[in-house]
């Protein structure tokens, strides 16, 4: 979708919103898949309520992009624009055991920065790509921890009230790869309360998680992490592997040879290829195990 109306363009400039025409979403997602649309880069949280009022008044559909690391975007010209926060400098401020973090901050760099200041707890997340906002929305987790456990406060734009609100941790429910945020809520910033731990000890935890990840996941390849959520008490990766589906391909969309719940873009996969692979694997697992796998990856298709 392209914004060409002169009045909208003038308002965007007044709001300090940077417009990048015809951006390829393939370049903004870890899967390397996705068509083109206009990208609106937001420099000030405070401009968001007015920006969204402007877009809604002009029937410009929109989606919020974090780090693009858990996302499968449709092909071709996309019917909505994409909003993305620009990270301020600095994007993490520490105050005792509290870390005030902008949603656009890189997750890995945030974990490392906190570690260097003897704040731990998030070691398991070190190899998870993406932004802090994206991790928060999904309640990202690995190796027995999840980000939600450390959330003290969240600054969020709530589409329902059209306001920026501060939510306390206890007002939000964090479940396995799921939170109580509405789909159109936009994460803006979070305050994490992290346990004190000596840097060396945190580093050791980070090394162990990195090693586990390196030995079991296809890190050098284009992927969106795990495609399916694990059904209660079992592993989607193990089931797909047991069915002998590693290497199964539709075009360049392929089940990873290393971890069967990672589907990689082995070249120039389209969203159509990837969606066909997902549907095919889901059907085979359903037939063999009677289990309906639920997507972990977020799909923006239409
Ligand atoms: N397994 C296989 N074959 C495979 C993959 C896994 O047999 O191809 C077996 C493993 O040997 C192991 C079991 O399945 O016995 C579980 O595998 P793993 O430890 O890799 O964990 P997972 O359940 O597949 C989950 C998360 C990962 C997270 C790891 C480590 C989900 C969907 N996946 O994977 O998160 O990194 O645990 O904590 O919850 C993600 O969210 O995108 C993600 C990758």
Short mmCIF file of C-alpha atoms and ligand atoms in Angstrom, two decimals:
data_model
loop_
_atom_site.label_atom_id
_atom_site.label_comp_id
_atom_site.label_asym_id
_atom_site.label_seq_id
_atom_site.Cartn_x
_atom_site.Cartn_y
_atom_site.Cartn_z
CA UNK A 1 0.00 0.00 0.00
CA UNK A 2 1.33 3.41 -0.94
CA UNK A 3 0.50 6.67 0.79
CA UNK A 4 0.33 9.45 -1.77
CA UNK A 5 -2.29 11.87 -0.40
CA UNK A 6 -0.52 15.20 0.12
CA UNK A 7 -2.47 16.01 3.31
CA UNK A 8 -1.47 12.73 4.94
CA UNK A 9 2.15 13.19 3.88
CA UNK A 10 2.20 16.68 5.39
CA UNK A 11 0.72 15.44 8.70
CA UNK A 12 3.22 12.58 8.86
CA UNK A 13 6.06 15.06 8.48
CA UNK A 14 4.58 17.24 11.25
CA UNK A 15 4.37 14.20 13.53
CA UNK A 16 8.04 13.42 12.86
CA UNK A 17 7.12 10.11 11.23
CA UNK A 18 9.61 9.01 8.59
CA UNK A 19 8.04 7.45 5.50
CA UNK A 20 9.94 4.86 3.47
CA UNK A 21 8.07 4.15 0.27
CA UNK A 22 7.97 0.65 -1.17
CA UNK A 23 9.95 -1.14 1.52
CA UNK A 24 10.59 -4.84 1.04
CA UNK A 25 9.43 -6.78 4.08
CA UNK A 26 11.68 -9.64 2.98
CA UNK A 27 14.56 -7.40 4.03
CA UNK A 28 13.02 -6.70 7.44
CA UNK A 29 12.21 -10.27 8.44
CA UNK A 30 14.55 -13.07 9.49
CA UNK A 31 12.78 -15.47 7.10
CA UNK A 32 13.60 -13.18 4.19
CA UNK A 33 10.06 -13.52 2.87
CA UNK A 34 7.49 -10.79 2.23
CA UNK A 35 6.21 -8.28 -0.30
CA UNK A 36 6.43 -4.51 -0.38
CA UNK A 37 4.60 -1.64 1.27
CA UNK A 38 5.19 1.77 2.83
CA UNK A 39 7.09 1.75 6.11
CA UNK A 40 6.38 4.42 8.72
CA UNK A 41 9.20 4.88 11.21
CA UNK A 42 8.12 6.42 14.49
CA UNK A 43 10.63 8.49 16.42
CA UNK A 44 8.42 9.67 19.32
CA UNK A 45 5.99 7.48 21.26
CA UNK A 46 3.84 10.55 21.89
CA UNK A 47 3.05 10.89 18.17
CA UNK A 48 1.37 7.46 18.04
CA UNK A 49 -2.21 8.32 19.14
CA UNK A 50 -2.43 11.08 16.53
CA UNK A 51 -0.74 8.97 13.90
CA UNK A 52 -3.23 6.15 14.33
CA UNK A 53 -6.17 8.55 14.33
CA UNK A 54 -4.84 9.94 11.04
CA UNK A 55 -4.42 6.49 9.48
CA UNK A 56 -7.85 5.31 10.63
CA UNK A 57 -9.56 8.48 9.40
CA UNK A 58 -8.07 7.83 5.96
CA UNK A 59 -8.75 4.06 5.92
CA UNK A 60 -5.04 3.26 5.83
CA UNK A 61 -4.71 -0.23 7.32
CA UNK A 62 -1.55 -0.83 9.35
CA UNK A 63 0.46 -3.43 11.22
CA UNK A 64 3.12 -3.07 13.93
CA UNK A 65 6.51 -4.55 13.16
CA UNK A 66 9.02 -5.41 15.86
CA UNK A 67 12.26 -7.12 14.86
CA UNK A 68 10.59 -9.31 12.22
CA UNK A 69 12.08 -12.50 13.66
CA UNK A 70 8.89 -14.47 14.30
CA UNK A 71 6.97 -13.34 11.26
CA UNK A 72 5.82 -14.72 7.91
CA UNK A 73 4.66 -11.94 5.58
CA UNK A 74 2.60 -12.46 2.42
CA UNK A 75 3.94 -11.93 -1.10
CA UNK A 76 3.48 -9.03 -3.52
CA UNK A 77 2.07 -5.57 -2.86
CA UNK A 78 0.72 -5.65 0.70
CA UNK A 79 -2.69 -4.14 1.58
CA UNK A 80 -1.49 -2.33 4.70
CA UNK A 81 1.37 -0.08 5.77
CA UNK A 82 3.84 -1.09 8.45
CA UNK A 83 4.67 0.93 11.57
CA UNK A 84 7.98 0.49 13.32
CA UNK A 85 9.48 2.23 16.33
CA UNK A 86 12.93 3.76 16.01
CA UNK A 87 15.04 2.93 19.01
CA UNK A 88 16.22 5.96 21.05
CA UNK A 89 19.83 6.29 22.19
CA UNK A 90 20.32 4.97 24.83
CA UNK A 91 17.53 2.42 24.71
CA UNK A 92 18.20 0.88 28.14
CA UNK A 93 18.44 2.81 31.41
CA UNK A 94 19.33 1.04 34.63
CA UNK A 95 18.14 1.99 38.10
CA UNK A 96 19.14 -0.50 40.79
CA UNK A 97 17.56 -3.82 39.79
CA UNK A 98 15.27 -2.15 37.29
CA UNK A 99 15.99 -1.95 33.56
CA UNK A 100 13.87 0.58 31.66
CA UNK A 101 13.97 -0.64 28.07
CA UNK A 102 12.52 0.79 24.86
CA UNK A 103 10.43 -1.74 22.94
CA UNK A 104 12.61 -1.21 19.86
CA UNK A 105 15.78 -2.25 21.71
CA UNK A 106 17.51 -5.36 20.41
CA UNK A 107 16.79 -8.26 22.78
CA UNK A 108 20.26 -9.83 22.70
CA UNK A 109 22.06 -6.53 23.23
CA UNK A 110 19.72 -5.71 26.13
CA UNK A 111 20.42 -9.05 27.84
CA UNK A 112 24.18 -8.48 27.41
CA UNK A 113 24.05 -4.88 28.61
CA UNK A 114 22.14 -5.88 31.76
CA UNK A 115 24.56 -8.78 32.32
CA UNK A 116 27.54 -6.40 32.20
CA UNK A 117 25.86 -4.48 35.00
CA UNK A 118 25.41 -7.67 37.05
CA UNK A 119 21.72 -8.09 36.28
CA UNK A 120 20.77 -11.63 35.23
CA UNK A 121 17.74 -13.86 34.77
CA UNK A 122 17.44 -13.57 31.02
CA UNK A 123 20.39 -15.76 30.01
CA UNK A 124 18.11 -18.17 28.10
CA UNK A 125 17.03 -15.40 25.73
CA UNK A 126 20.50 -14.51 24.55
CA UNK A 127 20.27 -16.20 21.14
CA UNK A 128 16.68 -15.20 20.45
CA UNK A 129 16.65 -12.61 17.66
CA UNK A 130 14.27 -9.66 17.65
CA UNK A 131 13.30 -6.66 19.74
CA UNK A 132 12.37 -6.45 23.40
CA UNK A 133 8.85 -5.36 22.37
CA UNK A 134 8.40 -8.44 20.18
CA UNK A 135 9.70 -10.72 22.92
CA UNK A 136 7.31 -9.11 25.37
CA UNK A 137 4.22 -9.44 23.16
CA UNK A 138 4.92 -13.14 22.55
CA UNK A 139 6.29 -13.80 26.04
CA UNK A 140 9.43 -15.21 24.43
CA UNK A 141 11.15 -17.92 26.41
CA UNK A 142 13.81 -20.58 26.23
CA UNK A 143 15.69 -22.94 28.51
CA UNK A 144 13.20 -22.75 31.33
CA UNK A 145 12.70 -18.98 31.49
CA UNK A 146 10.32 -16.47 29.94
CA UNK A 147 10.56 -12.69 29.72
CA UNK A 148 7.14 -12.20 31.37
CA UNK A 149 8.56 -13.33 34.74
CA UNK A 150 10.62 -10.15 34.95
CA UNK A 151 8.06 -7.57 33.84
CA UNK A 152 7.33 -4.89 36.37
CA UNK A 153 5.60 -2.35 34.11
CA UNK A 154 4.74 -1.93 30.42
CA UNK A 155 4.13 1.24 28.44
CA UNK A 156 1.69 0.37 25.70
CA UNK A 157 -0.43 2.13 23.09
CA UNK A 158 -3.91 0.65 23.45
CA UNK A 159 -5.89 0.82 20.26
CA UNK A 160 -9.11 0.24 22.24
CA UNK A 161 -8.74 3.48 24.23
CA UNK A 162 -6.48 5.27 21.70
CA UNK A 163 -4.20 6.16 24.59
CA UNK A 164 -0.74 5.41 25.84
CA UNK A 165 -1.14 3.54 29.12
CA UNK A 166 1.16 2.14 31.78
CA UNK A 167 0.24 -1.38 32.88
CA UNK A 168 1.66 -3.02 36.00
CA UNK A 169 3.05 -6.52 35.60
CA UNK A 170 0.19 -8.10 37.56
CA UNK A 171 -2.36 -6.60 35.13
CA UNK A 172 -0.90 -8.65 32.29
CA UNK A 173 -1.10 -12.42 32.00
CA UNK A 174 1.95 -14.13 30.56
CA UNK A 175 1.43 -17.67 29.35
CA UNK A 176 3.40 -20.00 27.10
CA UNK A 177 4.15 -17.84 24.01
CA UNK A 178 1.01 -15.82 24.72
CA UNK A 179 0.07 -12.64 26.57
CA UNK A 180 -3.17 -10.86 27.38
CA UNK A 181 -2.29 -7.86 25.18
CA UNK A 182 -4.82 -7.19 22.42
CA UNK A 183 -3.57 -7.85 18.88
CA UNK A 184 -3.65 -4.13 18.12
CA UNK A 185 -1.84 -3.03 21.29
CA UNK A 186 1.59 -1.63 20.52
CA UNK A 187 4.41 -2.27 22.97
CA UNK A 188 6.37 0.94 23.61
CA UNK A 189 8.63 0.30 26.59
CA UNK A 190 9.04 -2.06 29.51
CA UNK A 191 10.54 -1.97 32.98
CA UNK A 192 12.14 -5.28 33.91
CA UNK A 193 13.10 -6.19 37.46
CA UNK A 194 16.14 -8.43 37.26
CA UNK A 195 17.97 -10.40 39.93
CA UNK A 196 21.50 -9.29 40.88
CA UNK A 197 24.12 -11.81 39.72
CA UNK A 198 27.84 -11.48 39.12
CA UNK A 199 28.67 -10.94 35.42
CA UNK A 200 30.89 -14.03 35.29
CA UNK A 201 28.08 -16.24 36.52
CA UNK A 202 25.64 -14.78 33.98
CA UNK A 203 28.24 -15.24 31.25
CA UNK A 204 28.57 -18.91 32.12
CA UNK A 205 24.77 -19.33 31.80
CA UNK A 206 24.83 -17.49 28.48
CA UNK A 207 27.60 -19.75 27.17
CA UNK A 208 25.69 -22.89 28.12
CA UNK A 209 22.50 -21.68 26.39
CA UNK A 210 24.46 -20.58 23.32
CA UNK A 211 26.08 -23.98 23.08
CA UNK A 212 22.74 -25.82 23.38
CA UNK A 213 21.22 -23.55 20.75
CA UNK A 214 24.15 -23.93 18.36
CA UNK A 215 24.03 -27.71 18.62
CA UNK A 216 20.27 -28.04 18.04
CA UNK A 217 19.08 -25.11 15.89
CA UNK A 218 19.93 -23.95 12.34
CA UNK A 219 21.32 -20.57 13.39
CA UNK A 220 23.02 -19.54 10.16
CA UNK A 221 19.89 -20.01 8.04
CA UNK A 222 16.91 -17.79 7.36
CA UNK A 223 14.12 -18.86 9.70
CA UNK A 224 11.50 -17.53 12.08
CA UNK A 225 12.55 -19.82 14.92
CA UNK A 226 10.03 -22.53 15.76
CA UNK A 227 7.06 -22.56 13.40
CA UNK A 228 4.62 -24.35 15.73
CA UNK A 229 3.99 -24.08 19.45
CA UNK A 230 4.72 -27.19 21.41
CA UNK A 231 1.48 -28.99 22.28
CA UNK A 232 1.15 -29.58 26.05
CA UNK A 233 3.67 -32.16 27.23
CA UNK A 234 5.28 -32.84 23.87
CA UNK A 235 7.60 -31.33 21.27
CA UNK A 236 6.41 -30.38 17.80
CA UNK A 237 10.00 -30.74 16.53
CA UNK A 238 10.25 -34.29 17.78
CA UNK A 239 6.94 -35.32 16.17
CA UNK A 240 7.87 -33.80 12.80
CA UNK A 241 11.29 -35.45 12.99
CA UNK A 242 9.76 -38.85 13.87
CA UNK A 243 7.64 -38.61 10.73
CA UNK A 244 10.84 -38.29 8.70
CA UNK A 245 9.95 -34.83 7.42
CA UNK A 246 13.34 -33.13 7.79
CA UNK A 247 14.26 -31.80 4.35
CA UNK A 248 10.64 -31.77 3.09
CA UNK A 249 10.35 -28.78 0.72
CA UNK A 250 7.85 -26.68 -1.15
CA UNK A 251 9.93 -24.54 -3.50
CA UNK A 252 12.71 -23.12 -1.32
CA UNK A 253 10.71 -23.47 1.92
CA UNK A 254 12.24 -26.43 3.73
CA UNK A 255 11.98 -28.28 7.04
CA UNK A 256 15.41 -27.80 8.62
CA UNK A 257 17.71 -30.81 8.69
CA UNK A 258 18.90 -29.74 12.11
CA UNK A 259 15.65 -28.97 13.98
CA UNK A 260 12.35 -30.14 12.51
CA UNK A 261 10.29 -27.29 13.99
CA UNK A 262 12.44 -24.72 12.16
CA UNK A 263 11.35 -24.15 8.58
CA UNK A 264 14.04 -22.37 6.60
CA UNK A 265 14.09 -20.23 3.50
CA UNK A 266 16.79 -22.07 1.58
CA UNK A 267 16.92 -19.55 -1.28
CA UNK A 268 14.05 -17.53 -2.66
CA UNK A 269 11.08 -19.06 -0.87
CA UNK A 270 7.75 -17.26 -1.26
CA UNK A 271 5.13 -16.95 1.46
CA UNK A 272 2.99 -19.26 -0.69
CA UNK A 273 5.71 -21.97 -0.50
CA UNK A 274 6.13 -21.54 3.25
CA UNK A 275 2.37 -21.60 3.92
CA UNK A 276 2.02 -24.74 1.79
CA UNK A 277 4.81 -26.42 3.79
CA UNK A 278 3.20 -25.41 7.09
CA UNK A 279 -0.21 -26.73 6.00
CA UNK A 280 1.28 -29.97 4.73
CA UNK A 281 3.26 -30.68 7.90
CA UNK A 282 0.27 -29.76 10.10
CA UNK A 283 -1.90 -32.22 8.17
CA UNK A 284 0.63 -35.04 8.41
CA UNK A 285 1.05 -34.53 12.17
CA UNK A 286 -2.73 -34.42 12.59
CA UNK A 287 -3.09 -37.72 10.70
CA UNK A 288 -0.28 -39.49 12.52
CA UNK A 289 -0.73 -38.17 16.05
CA UNK A 290 -4.23 -36.68 16.13
CA UNK A 291 -2.67 -33.40 17.29
CA UNK A 292 -3.54 -30.06 15.68
CA UNK A 293 -0.36 -27.97 15.72
CA UNK A 294 -0.86 -24.29 16.39
CA UNK A 295 1.35 -21.68 14.70
CA UNK A 296 3.96 -20.02 16.81
CA UNK A 297 5.04 -17.90 13.87
CA UNK A 298 2.83 -14.85 13.29
CA UNK A 299 1.39 -14.79 9.75
CA UNK A 300 0.54 -11.51 8.00
CA UNK A 301 -1.19 -12.64 4.87
CA UNK A 302 -3.93 -10.34 3.62
N1 LIG B 1 13.85 -33.05 18.84
C1 LIG B 1 13.99 -34.03 17.89
N2 LIG B 1 14.12 -33.66 16.60
C2 LIG B 1 14.15 -32.35 16.21
C3 LIG B 1 13.99 -31.36 17.17
C4 LIG B 1 13.85 -31.72 18.50
O1 LIG B 1 13.96 -35.21 18.21
O2 LIG B 1 14.28 -32.10 15.01
C5 LIG B 1 13.74 -33.45 20.24
C6 LIG B 1 15.00 -33.05 21.02
O3 LIG B 1 15.99 -34.03 20.91
C7 LIG B 1 14.46 -32.90 22.41
C8 LIG B 1 13.02 -32.43 22.21
O4 LIG B 1 12.68 -32.76 20.87
O5 LIG B 1 14.44 -34.11 23.09
C9 LIG B 1 12.85 -30.95 22.44
O6 LIG B 1 13.70 -30.21 21.55
P1 LIG B 1 14.37 -28.80 21.94
O7 LIG B 1 15.13 -28.92 23.22
O8 LIG B 1 15.05 -28.27 20.74
O9 LIG B 1 13.14 -27.94 22.31
P2 LIG B 1 11.85 -27.59 21.51
O10 LIG B 1 10.71 -28.00 22.37
O11 LIG B 1 11.88 -28.09 20.13
C10 LIG B 1 11.65 -25.24 22.62
C11 LIG B 1 11.21 -23.90 22.11
C12 LIG B 1 12.39 -23.17 21.47
C13 LIG B 1 13.49 -23.01 22.50
C14 LIG B 1 13.90 -24.40 22.99
C15 LIG B 1 14.92 -24.34 24.11
C16 LIG B 1 8.91 -23.93 21.36
C17 LIG B 1 8.00 -24.12 20.20
N3 LIG B 1 10.20 -24.09 21.09
O12 LIG B 1 11.98 -26.01 21.48
O13 LIG B 1 11.92 -21.89 21.10
O14 LIG B 1 14.60 -22.36 21.94
O15 LIG B 1 12.74 -25.09 23.52
O16 LIG B 1 14.32 -23.91 25.29
O17 LIG B 1 8.48 -23.61 22.45
C18 LIG B 1 11.01 -20.48 19.40
O18 LIG B 1 10.21 -20.10 20.27
O19 LIG B 1 10.99 -20.03 18.25
C19 LIG B 1 11.98 -21.49 19.78
C20 LIG B 1 12.86 -21.94 18.91
#
